[in-house]
C-alpha positions as MATLAB code, in Angstrom:
seq = 'MLIDTIGSVDDLIEKNEEKMQNARLFSEKLFSNEFLRRKETNYRLSDFCSFESGYSYTSEELKESKTGMISIKCLGLDGSFKQNGIKSLFPKKSISQNKKCIIGDVLVAHTDLTKNQEIIGSPCIVTSSATFDSLTYSMDMVKVAPLNCCFNRAMIYQILKSENFHNYALGFCSGTTVVHLSKRALETYDFFGPKAMDDELSLNLERLQNLIIKTEGENIKLKALKNTLLRRYFGSC';
ca = [
     117.119   97.138   99.198;
     114.468   98.817  101.453;
     113.339  101.131   98.540;
     112.850   97.821   96.432;
     110.606   96.388   99.317;
     108.544   99.370   99.320;
     108.118   99.071   95.502;
     106.947   95.648   95.852;
     104.421   96.678   98.552;
     103.092   99.249   96.198;
     102.783   96.751   93.293;
     100.741   94.397   95.598;
      98.528   97.246   96.564;
      97.860   98.178   92.876;
      97.063   94.689   91.984;
      94.576   94.386   94.970;
      93.016   97.815   93.756;
      92.487   96.400   90.340;
      91.200   93.062   91.627;
      88.456   94.969   93.746;
      87.650   97.099   90.800;
      87.088   94.066   88.556;
      84.932   92.304   91.317;
      82.692   95.595   91.391;
      82.359   95.752   87.686;
      81.633   91.940   87.462;
      79.060   92.285   90.223;
      77.097   94.977   88.476;
      77.193   93.184   85.159;
      75.933   90.007   86.733;
      73.196   91.703   88.586;
      72.249   93.742   85.364;
      72.049   90.646   83.297;
      70.424   88.264   85.748;
      68.110   90.683   87.557;
      67.463   94.179   86.077;
      66.596   92.952   82.476;
      64.141   90.284   83.817;
      61.169   92.558   84.340;
      58.768   90.025   85.037;
      57.475   90.816   88.704;
      57.224   94.010   90.839;
      58.598   94.145   94.137;
      58.563   96.455   97.048;
      61.797   97.063   99.036;
      60.052   97.218  102.365;
      58.648   93.655  101.875;
      62.237   92.341  101.913;
      64.335   94.993  104.112;
      64.245   96.791  107.323;
      65.434  100.496  107.635;
      67.144  102.039  110.834;
      68.262  105.447  111.092;
      71.702  106.142  112.509;
      72.896  107.420  115.933;
      72.226  111.031  116.828;
      75.264  112.479  118.348;
      76.809  115.803  119.544;
      80.152  117.439  118.830;
      81.186  116.594  122.522;
      81.026  112.861  121.779;
      83.688  113.185  118.996;
      86.446  112.114  121.232;
      89.150  109.226  121.243;
      87.415  105.906  121.641;
      87.349  102.274  120.579;
      84.100  102.980  118.840;
      84.036  104.387  115.363;
      81.204  106.078  113.683;
      80.487  106.036  109.989;
      79.314  109.134  108.362;
      78.705  110.294  104.927;
      82.419  111.096  104.716;
      82.914  107.439  104.188;
      81.058  107.298  100.886;
      83.061  107.798   97.829;
      81.535  109.151   94.802;
      81.905  105.808   93.170;
      80.170  103.925   95.833;
      83.216  102.772   97.576;
      83.701  102.773  101.251;
      86.451  105.031  102.617;
      87.551  104.026  106.048;
      89.464  107.286  106.624;
      86.098  108.806  107.059;
      85.177  106.906  110.205;
      85.246  109.179  113.204;
      86.169  108.342  116.809;
      82.952  108.430  118.956;
      82.795  108.458  122.839;
      78.949  107.905  123.240;
      77.345  109.491  126.364;
      74.445  106.935  126.226;
      74.382  103.300  125.241;
      74.138  102.645  121.498;
      71.160  100.198  120.815;
      71.942   97.146  118.811;
      69.993   98.053  116.001;
      72.159  101.336  115.524;
      75.395   99.279  115.505;
      76.830   97.921  112.341;
      79.535   95.379  111.079;
      81.473   94.732  108.090;
      79.229   93.843  105.298;
      76.288   96.051  106.202;
      74.692   98.282  103.704;
      74.272  102.067  104.464;
      72.458  104.750  102.474;
      73.294  108.369  102.462;
      70.420  110.400  103.776;
      72.203  113.805  103.753;
      74.235  115.451  101.079;
      76.697  118.354  100.992;
      78.025  118.157   97.616;
      77.147  120.725   94.945;
      75.318  118.445   92.558;
      73.724  116.068   95.101;
      76.213  113.394   94.165;
      75.890  111.041   97.149;
      72.143  111.501   98.204;
      70.591  108.169   98.145;
      73.736  106.347   97.291;
      74.738  103.152   99.269;
      77.989  101.792  100.427;
      78.950   98.519  102.061;
      81.110   98.646  105.138;
      84.353   97.075  104.276;
      86.474   97.884  107.090;
      86.199   98.724  110.890;
      89.730  100.448  110.680;
      91.271  100.350  114.254;
      87.912  100.378  116.137;
      86.456   97.600  118.174;
      82.971   98.437  117.219;
      80.910  100.569  114.800;
      77.872  102.649  114.707;
      76.627  105.004  111.936;
      75.414  108.589  112.117;
      71.968  110.116  111.770;
      73.065  110.934  108.043;
      72.876  107.468  107.175;
      70.094  104.572  107.083;
      70.930  100.923  107.494;
      69.251   98.603  105.144;
      69.085   95.100  106.363;
      67.594   91.964  104.642;
      64.528   90.267  106.124;
      65.098   87.107  104.237;
      67.818   84.942  102.454;
      66.658   85.827   99.000;
      67.702   89.393   99.311;
      71.109   89.306  100.893;
      73.129   92.381  101.770;
      75.145   92.087   98.401;
      71.788   91.878   96.368;
      70.282   94.996   98.269;
      73.354   97.008   97.620;
      73.212   96.471   93.934;
      69.489   97.242   93.914;
      70.141  100.590   95.658;
      73.045  101.335   93.407;
      70.902  101.267   90.406;
      70.050  104.287   88.298;
      66.317  103.624   88.822;
      66.653  104.076   92.678;
      68.856  107.114   92.423;
      66.210  108.769   90.134;
      63.290  107.834   92.484;
      65.155  108.891   95.543;
      65.696  112.508   94.057;
      61.914  113.033   94.311;
      62.036  112.631   98.158;
      64.804  115.377   98.625;
      64.512  118.639  100.192;
      66.859  121.466  101.075;
      69.263  123.471   98.972;
      72.850  123.858  100.716;
      72.286  120.773  102.803;
      70.026  118.208  101.072;
      68.000  115.731  103.008;
      66.496  112.492  101.913;
      63.214  111.361  103.252;
      62.909  107.656  104.710;
      60.018  107.176  102.647;
      62.247  106.770   99.491;
      63.281  103.418  100.774;
      59.966  102.515  102.372;
      58.038  103.142   98.941;
      60.478  102.068   96.419;
      59.202   99.387   93.821;
      61.161   97.632   91.340;
      60.965   94.870   88.788;
      62.926   91.718   88.754;
      62.521   87.983   87.826;
      59.439   85.989   88.969;
      61.236   83.316   90.531;
      64.268   84.754   92.850;
      67.510   83.056   92.175;
      69.420   81.991   95.159;
      72.580   81.468   93.036;
      72.562   85.080   92.022;
      72.521   86.194   95.677;
      75.205   83.798   96.641;
      77.462   84.745   93.642;
      76.999   88.500   94.508;
      77.817   87.746   98.189;
      80.964   85.739   97.215;
      82.049   88.734   95.087;
      81.573   91.239   97.971;
      83.314   88.997  100.463;
      86.422   88.966   97.977;
      86.252   92.906   97.929;
      86.073   92.935  101.749;
      88.997   90.402  102.077;
      91.232   92.242   99.598;
      90.317   95.608  101.259;
      91.531   94.136  104.513;
      94.955   92.946  102.821;
      95.251   96.507  101.383;
      94.757   98.158  104.785;
      97.816   96.033  106.208;
      99.890   96.605  103.200;
      99.511  100.316  103.367;
     100.438  100.220  107.051;
     103.463   98.162  106.202;
     104.284  100.664  103.589;
     104.157  103.641  105.906;
     106.366  101.730  108.466;
     109.008  101.147  105.728;
     108.911  104.800  104.649;
     109.467  105.833  108.171;
     112.451  103.515  108.511;
     113.803  104.542  104.974;
     113.708  108.131  105.597;
     114.897  107.849  109.061;
     117.922  105.988  107.696;
     118.764  108.975  105.318;
];
């Protein structure tokens, strides 16, 4: 009976993973059709966004705490957010408000340790705070925040996820074993889009992103339930 319940939980987790993947693919297709293909007006990212570098920490601050710190380990190669990469941080100094982040914020990797520079300049959207009460992000990341309603966080994420931005960012990289990205890649990035900004597109992208965030939250609870059931199952054997 217990093993059947575990199987049912697994099925729900799998269905949620499929739902999130479908939402991601639909978001990309929607953005491509309604924005990228309409090369009518040139925009500069810094006219619509602010850029804030992350918290500079020491190894001594990596202690048990209710504050979580997001780093490049939270960024999947597919652009997904990996909550198991959040580190516990016990800050020695007060973290300023602009270096805090919340679910839905967009962060961009400015350091890369991968062999082929696979994550440098890549964005992620924070979809979970795990078990932490508050979140900050490391100096390896930059938070990109909208300055007006036309470019909400979901729209910004799609712009930064584009191949155009990735190729542009590579021109601002330095280093070999550890690759660093200059903040100027964000500050000077220009892109084309429709002459008249469509609020409906931003809203639809936001709805899809909120669906992903909600579903991710459900999966976190389901995975915790599965682990509890597994402990009970093996404990009874």
